[in-house]
PDB file of C-alpha atoms in Angstrom:
ATOM      1  CA  MET A1084     -10.414  -8.694 -25.126  1.00 60.00           C
ATOM      2  CA  GLU A1085      -9.341  -5.203 -23.809  1.00 69.00           C
ATOM      3  CA  LYS A1086     -11.856  -3.188 -24.840  1.00 73.00           C
ATOM      4  CA  ASP A1087     -14.176  -5.211 -22.099  1.00 90.00           C
ATOM      5  CA  LYS A1088     -11.720  -6.062 -19.558  1.00 92.00           C
ATOM      6  CA  LYS A1089     -12.003  -1.427 -19.826  1.00 94.00           C
ATOM      7  CA  GLN A1090     -15.765  -1.991 -19.623  1.00 95.00           C
ATOM      8  CA  LEU A1091     -15.752  -4.144 -16.676  1.00 95.00           C
ATOM      9  CA  ALA A1092     -13.162  -1.933 -14.655  1.00 96.00           C
ATOM     10  CA  LEU A1093     -16.427   0.680 -14.926  1.00 96.00           C
ATOM     11  CA  LYS A1094     -18.825  -1.433 -13.562  1.00 96.00           C
ATOM     12  CA  VAL A1095     -16.399  -2.455 -10.977  1.00 97.00           C
ATOM     13  CA  ILE A1096     -15.228   0.845 -10.227  1.00 97.00           C
ATOM     14  CA  GLU A1097     -19.250   2.376 -10.181  1.00 97.00           C
ATOM     15  CA  ALA A1098     -20.688  -0.815  -7.949  1.00 97.00           C
ATOM     16  CA  LEU A1099     -17.533  -0.544  -5.584  1.00 97.00           C
ATOM     17  CA  LYS A1100     -17.631   3.534  -4.963  1.00 96.00           C
ATOM     18  CA  VAL A1101     -21.499   2.572  -3.920  1.00 96.00           C
ATOM     19  CA  GLU A1102     -20.493   0.210  -1.575  1.00 95.00           C
ATOM     20  CA  TYR A1103     -17.340   2.234  -0.309  1.00 94.00           C
ATOM     21  CA  PRO A1104     -17.654   5.796  -0.971  1.00 92.00           C
ATOM     22  CA  GLU A1105     -15.031   7.464   0.771  1.00 87.00           C
ATOM     23  CA  VAL A1106     -11.573   5.232   0.995  1.00 86.00           C
ATOM     24  CA  LYS A1107      -8.397   6.124   2.810  1.00 83.00           C
ATOM     25  CA  CYS A1108      -5.374   4.824   3.858  1.00 86.00           C
ATOM     26  CA  ALA A1109      -6.042   2.702   6.893  1.00 86.00           C
ATOM     27  CA  LEU A1110      -2.286   3.246   8.104  1.00 93.00           C
ATOM     28  CA  THR A1111      -2.263   7.266  10.221  1.00 94.00           C
ATOM     29  CA  TYR A1112       1.048   9.469   9.652  1.00 96.00           C
ATOM     30  CA  LYS A1113       0.667  13.005   9.837  1.00 96.00           C
ATOM     31  CA  LYS A1114       4.698  13.678   7.836  1.00 97.00           C
ATOM     32  CA  PRO A1115       5.589  11.481   4.624  1.00 97.00           C
ATOM     33  CA  HIS A1116       7.989  10.204   6.010  1.00 98.00           C
ATOM     34  CA  GLU A1117       5.612   8.487   9.010  1.00 98.00           C
ATOM     35  CA  LEU A1118       3.484   6.748   6.004  1.00 97.00           C
ATOM     36  CA  LEU A1119       6.711   5.707   4.251  1.00 97.00           C
ATOM     37  CA  ILE A1120       7.881   4.163   6.868  1.00 97.00           C
ATOM     38  CA  ALA A1121       4.496   3.217   8.703  1.00 97.00           C
ATOM     39  CA  THR A1122       4.349   1.091   4.945  1.00 95.00           C
ATOM     40  CA  ARG A1123       7.132  -0.682   5.075  1.00 95.00           C
ATOM     41  CA  LEU A1124       6.515  -2.190   8.545  1.00 96.00           C
ATOM     42  CA  SER A1125       2.968  -2.997   7.658  1.00 92.00           C
ATOM     43  CA  ALA A1126       4.980  -6.377   5.216  1.00 88.00           C
ATOM     44  CA  GLN A1127       2.937  -9.066   6.585  1.00 86.00           C
ATOM     45  CA  CYS A1128       1.839  -7.514   9.141  1.00 88.00           C
ATOM     46  CA  THR A1129      -1.628  -5.672  10.467  1.00 88.00           C
ATOM     47  CA  ASP A1130      -2.240  -2.233  10.290  1.00 91.00           C
ATOM     48  CA  VAL A1131      -4.131  -1.666  13.338  1.00 93.00           C
ATOM     49  CA  ARG A1132      -0.472  -3.194  14.446  1.00 95.00           C
ATOM     50  CA  VAL A1133       0.824  -0.443  12.585  1.00 96.00           C
ATOM     51  CA  ASN A1134      -0.944   1.912  14.293  1.00 96.00           C
ATOM     52  CA  MET A1135      -0.450   0.887  17.996  1.00 96.00           C
ATOM     53  CA  VAL A1136       3.218   0.954  16.821  1.00 96.00           C
ATOM     54  CA  THR A1137       4.364   3.654  15.504  1.00 97.00           C
ATOM     55  CA  PRO A1138       3.052   6.950  17.937  1.00 97.00           C
ATOM     56  CA  GLU A1139       6.211   6.401  19.949  1.00 97.00           C
ATOM     57  CA  LEU A1140       8.171   5.696  17.420  1.00 98.00           C
ATOM     58  CA  PHE A1141       7.564   8.617  16.057  1.00 98.00           C
ATOM     59  CA  GLU A1142       7.366  10.790  19.325  1.00 97.00           C
ATOM     60  CA  ARG A1143      10.937   9.161  19.565  1.00 98.00           C
ATOM     61  CA  PHE A1144      12.421   9.782  16.373  1.00 98.00           C
ATOM     62  CA  PRO A1145      10.225  12.854  14.441  1.00 97.00           C
ATOM     63  CA  GLU A1146      12.534  13.835  12.316  1.00 98.00           C
ATOM     64  CA  ILE A1147      14.063  11.785   8.905  1.00 98.00           C
ATOM     65  CA  LYS A1148      17.612  13.282  10.642  1.00 97.00           C
ATOM     66  CA  ASP A1149      16.802  10.608  13.579  1.00 98.00           C
ATOM     67  CA  PHE A1150      16.288   7.826  12.529  1.00 98.00           C
ATOM     68  CA  ALA A1151      19.539   8.873   9.791  1.00 97.00           C
ATOM     69  CA  GLU A1152      21.552   9.273  12.941  1.00 97.00           C
ATOM     70  CA  VAL A1153      20.800   5.965  15.052  1.00 97.00           C
ATOM     71  CA  GLU A1154      21.919   2.397  15.019  1.00 97.00           C
ATOM     72  CA  PRO A1155      18.901  -0.190  13.935  1.00 97.00           C
ATOM     73  CA  GLU A1156      18.988  -1.972  17.311  1.00 97.00           C
ATOM     74  CA  GLU A1157      17.316   1.765  18.364  1.00 97.00           C
ATOM     75  CA  VAL A1158      14.940   1.360  16.104  1.00 97.00           C
ATOM     76  CA  ALA A1159      13.731  -2.332  16.870  1.00 96.00           C
ATOM     77  CA  GLU A1160      13.073  -1.465  20.028  1.00 95.00           C
ATOM     78  CA  TYR A1161       9.975  -0.305  19.950  1.00 96.00           C
ATOM     79  CA  ILE A1162       9.171  -1.971  16.934  1.00 96.00           C
ATOM     80  CA  HIS A1163       9.498  -5.873  18.330  1.00 93.00           C
ATOM     81  CA  SER A1164       5.527  -6.527  17.997  1.00 93.00           C
ATOM     82  CA  CYS A1165       5.141  -6.061  13.503  1.00 91.00           C
ATOM     83  CA  GLY A1166       7.116  -9.352  13.325  1.00 86.00           C
ATOM     84  CA  LEU A1167      10.428  -9.327  11.059  1.00 90.00           C
ATOM     85  CA  PHE A1168      11.773  -6.179  13.121  1.00 93.00           C
ATOM     86  CA  LYS A1169      15.256  -7.052  12.886  1.00 95.00           C
ATOM     87  CA  THR A1170      14.968  -6.741   9.087  1.00 96.00           C
ATOM     88  CA  LYS A1171      12.200  -3.456   8.549  1.00 97.00           C
ATOM     89  CA  SER A1172      14.774  -0.991  11.473  1.00 97.00           C
ATOM     90  CA  LYS A1173      17.799  -1.549   9.263  1.00 98.00           C
ATOM     91  CA  ASP A1174      15.657  -0.762   6.614  1.00 98.00           C
ATOM     92  CA  ILE A1175      14.301   2.000   7.668  1.00 98.00           C
ATOM     93  CA  VAL A1176      17.031   3.497   9.367  1.00 98.00           C
ATOM     94  CA  ASN A1177      18.921   2.948   5.675  1.00 98.00           C
ATOM     95  CA  MET A1178      15.588   4.690   3.964  1.00 98.00           C
ATOM     96  CA  CYS A1179      16.045   7.357   6.200  1.00 98.00           C
ATOM     97  CA  ARG A1180      20.222   7.955   5.464  1.00 98.00           C
ATOM     98  CA  GLN A1181      19.198   8.327   1.990  1.00 98.00           C
ATOM     99  CA  LEU A1182      16.288  10.413   2.106  1.00 98.00           C
ATOM    100  CA  HIS A1183      19.209  12.242   4.728  1.00 98.00           C
ATOM    101  CA  GLU A1184      21.943  11.915   1.969  1.00 97.00           C
ATOM    102  CA  GLU A1185      21.012  12.348  -1.286  1.00 97.00           C
ATOM    103  CA  TYR A1186      16.875  13.823  -0.833  1.00 97.00           C
ATOM    104  CA  ASN A1187      17.486  16.657   1.632  1.00 96.00           C
ATOM    105  CA  ASP A1188      15.055  14.631   3.641  1.00 97.00           C
ATOM    106  CA  THR A1189      12.315  14.645   1.356  1.00 97.00           C
ATOM    107  CA  VAL A1190      10.372  11.966   0.567  1.00 97.00           C
ATOM    108  CA  PRO A1191      10.705  11.549  -3.587  1.00 97.00           C
ATOM    109  CA  ASN A1192       7.525  11.819  -5.963  1.00 95.00           C
ATOM    110  CA  GLU A1193       8.400   9.240  -8.506  1.00 95.00           C
ATOM    111  CA  ILE A1194       8.416   5.995  -8.286  1.00 95.00           C
ATOM    112  CA  ASP A1195      11.266   5.012  -9.977  1.00 95.00           C
ATOM    113  CA  GLU A1196      13.221   7.051  -7.276  1.00 97.00           C
ATOM    114  CA  LEU A1197      10.945   4.834  -4.903  1.00 97.00           C
ATOM    115  CA  VAL A1198      11.980   2.649  -5.499  1.00 96.00           C
ATOM    116  CA  LYS A1199      16.112   3.021  -4.989  1.00 97.00           C
ATOM    117  CA  LEU A1200      15.068   3.405  -1.088  1.00 97.00           C
ATOM    118  CA  ALA A1201      15.943   0.848   1.238  1.00 97.00           C
ATOM    119  CA  GLY A1202      12.970  -2.587   1.358  1.00 95.00           C
ATOM    120  CA  VAL A1203      10.551   0.133  -0.903  1.00 96.00           C
ATOM    121  CA  GLY A1204       9.423  -1.797  -3.625  1.00 93.00           C
ATOM    122  CA  ARG A1205       6.579  -1.219  -6.963  1.00 93.00           C
ATOM    123  CA  LYS A1206       4.085  -1.734  -4.010  1.00 92.00           C
ATOM    124  CA  THR A1207       4.909   1.094  -1.303  1.00 94.00           C
ATOM    125  CA  ALA A1208       6.548   3.319  -3.778  1.00 96.00           C
ATOM    126  CA  ASN A1209       2.961   3.403  -5.679  1.00 95.00           C
ATOM    127  CA  LEU A1210       1.360   4.550  -2.140  1.00 95.00           C
ATOM    128  CA  ILE A1211       3.373   6.708  -2.141  1.00 96.00           C
ATOM    129  CA  ALA A1212       3.845   8.117  -5.013  1.00 96.00           C
ATOM    130  CA  GLY A1213      -0.302   8.033  -5.102  1.00 95.00           C
ATOM    131  CA  GLU A1214      -1.281   8.969  -1.489  1.00 94.00           C
ATOM    132  CA  LEU A1215       1.181  12.076  -1.005  1.00 95.00           C
ATOM    133  CA  TYR A1216       1.717  13.133  -4.210  1.00 95.00           C
ATOM    134  CA  GLY A1217      -1.856  12.536  -6.369  1.00 93.00           C
ATOM    135  CA  LYS A1218       0.473  10.555  -9.279  1.00 93.00           C
ATOM    136  CA  THR A1219      -1.191   7.497 -10.369  1.00 93.00           C
ATOM    137  CA  ALA A1220      -0.913   4.824  -8.456  1.00 94.00           C
ATOM    138  CA  PHE A1221      -1.764   1.204  -8.224  1.00 95.00           C
ATOM    139  CA  VAL A1222      -0.813  -0.597  -5.202  1.00 93.00           C
ATOM    140  CA  CYS A1223      -1.067  -4.241  -5.222  1.00 94.00           C
ATOM    141  CA  ASP A1224      -0.561  -5.489  -2.123  1.00 91.00           C
ATOM    142  CA  THR A1225      -2.301  -9.820  -1.868  1.00 91.00           C
ATOM    143  CA  HIS A1226      -5.978  -8.413  -1.708  1.00 93.00           C
ATOM    144  CA  VAL A1227      -5.448  -6.655  -5.404  1.00 96.00           C
ATOM    145  CA  ILE A1228      -4.172  -8.773  -6.605  1.00 96.00           C
ATOM    146  CA  ARG A1229      -6.976 -11.975  -5.549  1.00 96.00           C
ATOM    147  CA  LEU A1230     -10.241  -9.527  -6.521  1.00 97.00           C
ATOM    148  CA  THR A1231      -9.123  -9.003  -9.689  1.00 97.00           C
ATOM    149  CA  ASN A1232      -7.923 -12.488 -11.178  1.00 96.00           C
ATOM    150  CA  ARG A1233     -11.327 -13.333  -8.977  1.00 95.00           C
ATOM    151  CA  ILE A1234     -13.524 -10.531 -11.008  1.00 95.00           C
ATOM    152  CA  GLY A1235     -11.586 -10.983 -14.275  1.00 95.00           C
ATOM    153  CA  LEU A1236      -9.704  -7.389 -14.282  1.00 96.00           C
ATOM    154  CA  ALA A1237      -5.635  -9.310 -14.097  1.00 96.00           C
ATOM    155  CA  VAL A1238      -3.896 -12.776 -14.635  1.00 95.00           C
ATOM    156  CA  GLY A1239      -1.593 -13.659 -12.386  1.00 95.00           C
ATOM    157  CA  LYS A1240       0.453 -13.506  -8.928  1.00 94.00           C
ATOM    158  CA  ASP A1241       2.831 -11.474 -10.177  1.00 94.00           C
ATOM    159  CA  ALA A1242       2.210  -7.433  -8.198  1.00 93.00           C
ATOM    160  CA  VAL A1243       4.241  -6.057 -11.040  1.00 93.00           C
ATOM    161  CA  LYS A1244       2.517  -8.439 -13.964  1.00 95.00           C
ATOM    162  CA  VAL A1245      -1.398  -7.297 -11.737  1.00 96.00           C
ATOM    163  CA  GLU A1246      -0.015  -3.183 -11.791  1.00 96.00           C
ATOM    164  CA  ASN A1247       0.718  -3.185 -16.035  1.00 95.00           C
ATOM    165  CA  GLN A1248      -2.448  -4.900 -16.721  1.00 96.00           C
ATOM    166  CA  LEU A1249      -4.778  -2.691 -14.776  1.00 97.00           C
ATOM    167  CA  ARG A1250      -2.671   0.408 -16.485  1.00 96.00           C
ATOM    168  CA  GLU A1251      -4.353  -0.465 -19.384  1.00 95.00           C
ATOM    169  CA  ILE A1252      -7.541  -0.835 -18.786  1.00 96.00           C
ATOM    170  CA  VAL A1253      -8.406   1.449 -15.450  1.00 97.00           C
ATOM    171  CA  PRO A1254      -8.581   4.959 -15.595  1.00 96.00           C
ATOM    172  CA  ALA A1255      -5.550   6.636 -14.761  1.00 95.00           C
ATOM    173  CA  GLU A1256      -7.753   8.590 -11.816  1.00 94.00           C
ATOM    174  CA  GLU A1257      -8.882   6.091 -10.633  1.00 96.00           C
ATOM    175  CA  GLY A1258      -6.451   3.958  -9.291  1.00 95.00           C
ATOM    176  CA  LEU A1259      -5.130   3.939  -6.019  1.00 95.00           C
ATOM    177  CA  GLY A1260      -8.799   4.861  -5.029  1.00 95.00           C
ATOM    178  CA  LEU A1261      -9.591   1.324  -6.961  1.00 96.00           C
ATOM    179  CA  CYS A1262      -6.820  -0.471  -5.247  1.00 95.00           C
ATOM    180  CA  HIS A1263      -7.889   1.198  -1.936  1.00 94.00           C
ATOM    181  CA  ARG A1264     -11.646  -0.208  -2.584  1.00 96.00           C
ATOM    182  CA  LEU A1265     -10.212  -3.431  -3.411  1.00 96.00           C
ATOM    183  CA  VAL A1266      -8.310  -3.885  -0.633  1.00 93.00           C
ATOM    184  CA  TRP A1267     -11.489  -2.988   2.169  1.00 93.00           C
ATOM    185  CA  HIS A1268     -13.533  -5.168  -0.016  1.00 96.00           C
ATOM    186  CA  GLY A1269     -10.693  -8.189   0.770  1.00 94.00           C
ATOM    187  CA  ARG A1270     -11.150  -7.625   3.716  1.00 91.00           C
ATOM    188  CA  SER A1271     -14.634  -7.388   4.759  1.00 92.00           C
ATOM    189  CA  VAL A1272     -16.288  -9.591   2.212  1.00 95.00           C
ATOM    190  CA  CYS A1273     -14.301 -10.719  -0.644  1.00 94.00           C
ATOM    191  CA  SER A1274     -11.481 -12.968   1.609  1.00 92.00           C
ATOM    192  CA  ALA A1275      -8.957 -15.596   0.516  1.00 90.00           C
ATOM    193  CA  ARG A1276     -10.838 -18.842   2.013  1.00 90.00           C
ATOM    194  CA  LYS A1277     -14.562 -17.735   2.056  1.00 89.00           C
ATOM    195  CA  PRO A1278     -15.864 -15.162  -0.094  1.00 91.00           C
ATOM    196  CA  GLU A1279     -19.583 -13.782   0.972  1.00 94.00           C
ATOM    197  CA  CYS A1280     -20.316 -14.018  -2.831  1.00 93.00           C
ATOM    198  CA  GLU A1281     -24.472 -14.175  -2.429  1.00 92.00           C
ATOM    199  CA  ARG A1282     -23.753 -10.405  -0.283  1.00 93.00           C
ATOM    200  CA  CYS A1283     -21.067  -8.954  -2.805  1.00 95.00           C
ATOM    201  CA  CYS A1284     -21.548  -5.778  -4.540  1.00 95.00           C
ATOM    202  CA  LEU A1285     -20.296  -7.113  -7.411  1.00 95.00           C
ATOM    203  CA  LYS A1286     -22.438  -9.746  -7.711  1.00 92.00           C
ATOM    204  CA  GLY A1287     -23.100 -10.224 -11.641  1.00 92.00           C
ATOM    205  CA  ILE A1288     -20.083  -8.564 -12.531  1.00 93.00           C
ATOM    206  CA  CYS A1289     -17.490 -10.547 -11.017  1.00 91.00           C
ATOM    207  CA  ARG A1290     -17.043 -13.740 -13.262  1.00 87.00           C
ATOM    208  CA  GLU A1291     -16.835 -16.120 -10.337  1.00 81.00           C
ATOM    209  CA  ASN A1292     -19.698 -14.496  -8.861  1.00 73.00           C
ATOM    210  CA  LYS A1293     -22.681 -14.717 -11.959  1.00 67.00           C
TER     211      LYS A1293
END
C-alpha cells in the first residue's frame, strides 16, 4: 500500500510541475522575520491582504527589536484589516521578544525550535524551515489537506497527521514544492465547493477524477 502511494505521489508531483513549473511562497518579504510575521498574519486571511498590510508595518518596525520594544496595541493599528488583529498583534510582539531575548535576533532554522515561538504552529514552522533554510518541509494548510485527501495521498483532516503521512511517501526534496503547487492548484482548479475536474491536470491520477 505504501509503495502504491509513493508511486502515486511521484505521478502527482510530475503532473503539478508541468502545470505550475515556477512556484514560490505567495507572501512577500525581504528579511527572515518578515516572512515569519507575514505567515502569522495570513491565518484566516488572504495572502493578498497580508501583502497589502506588511509594507507599512515593516517600514514602521523594520527590525525584530523594534517589534520587541512596543506594546501589541501599536502593532494592532497596522494589521487591523487582517482579522483577529488583537491576538495576532500579541503573538507578533511576544514572538519578537523571544527572538530578541533568546535567539539573538535570529529566526531559528529548526522546526522544533520554531514551534516554541508565540503563535507559531507546525504549518508556519515548516514554511519557515523550508522557505528560508532549505530544510525538508511539508506545509499542510487547508488546501494541502483537502487535495491530498481527494487525490488519495493522505487520510484525515489533522494537519500533523497529514504531514506525517506525506513525509512517508514524498521525497524529502519535493515536499515544499509539492505543497506550494497543491495550494496553487487548490485555489485555481480544485476548490472546496466546486472542483473543476474536467480541466484538472491530475485527471486520471486523482482517485476522485478517474
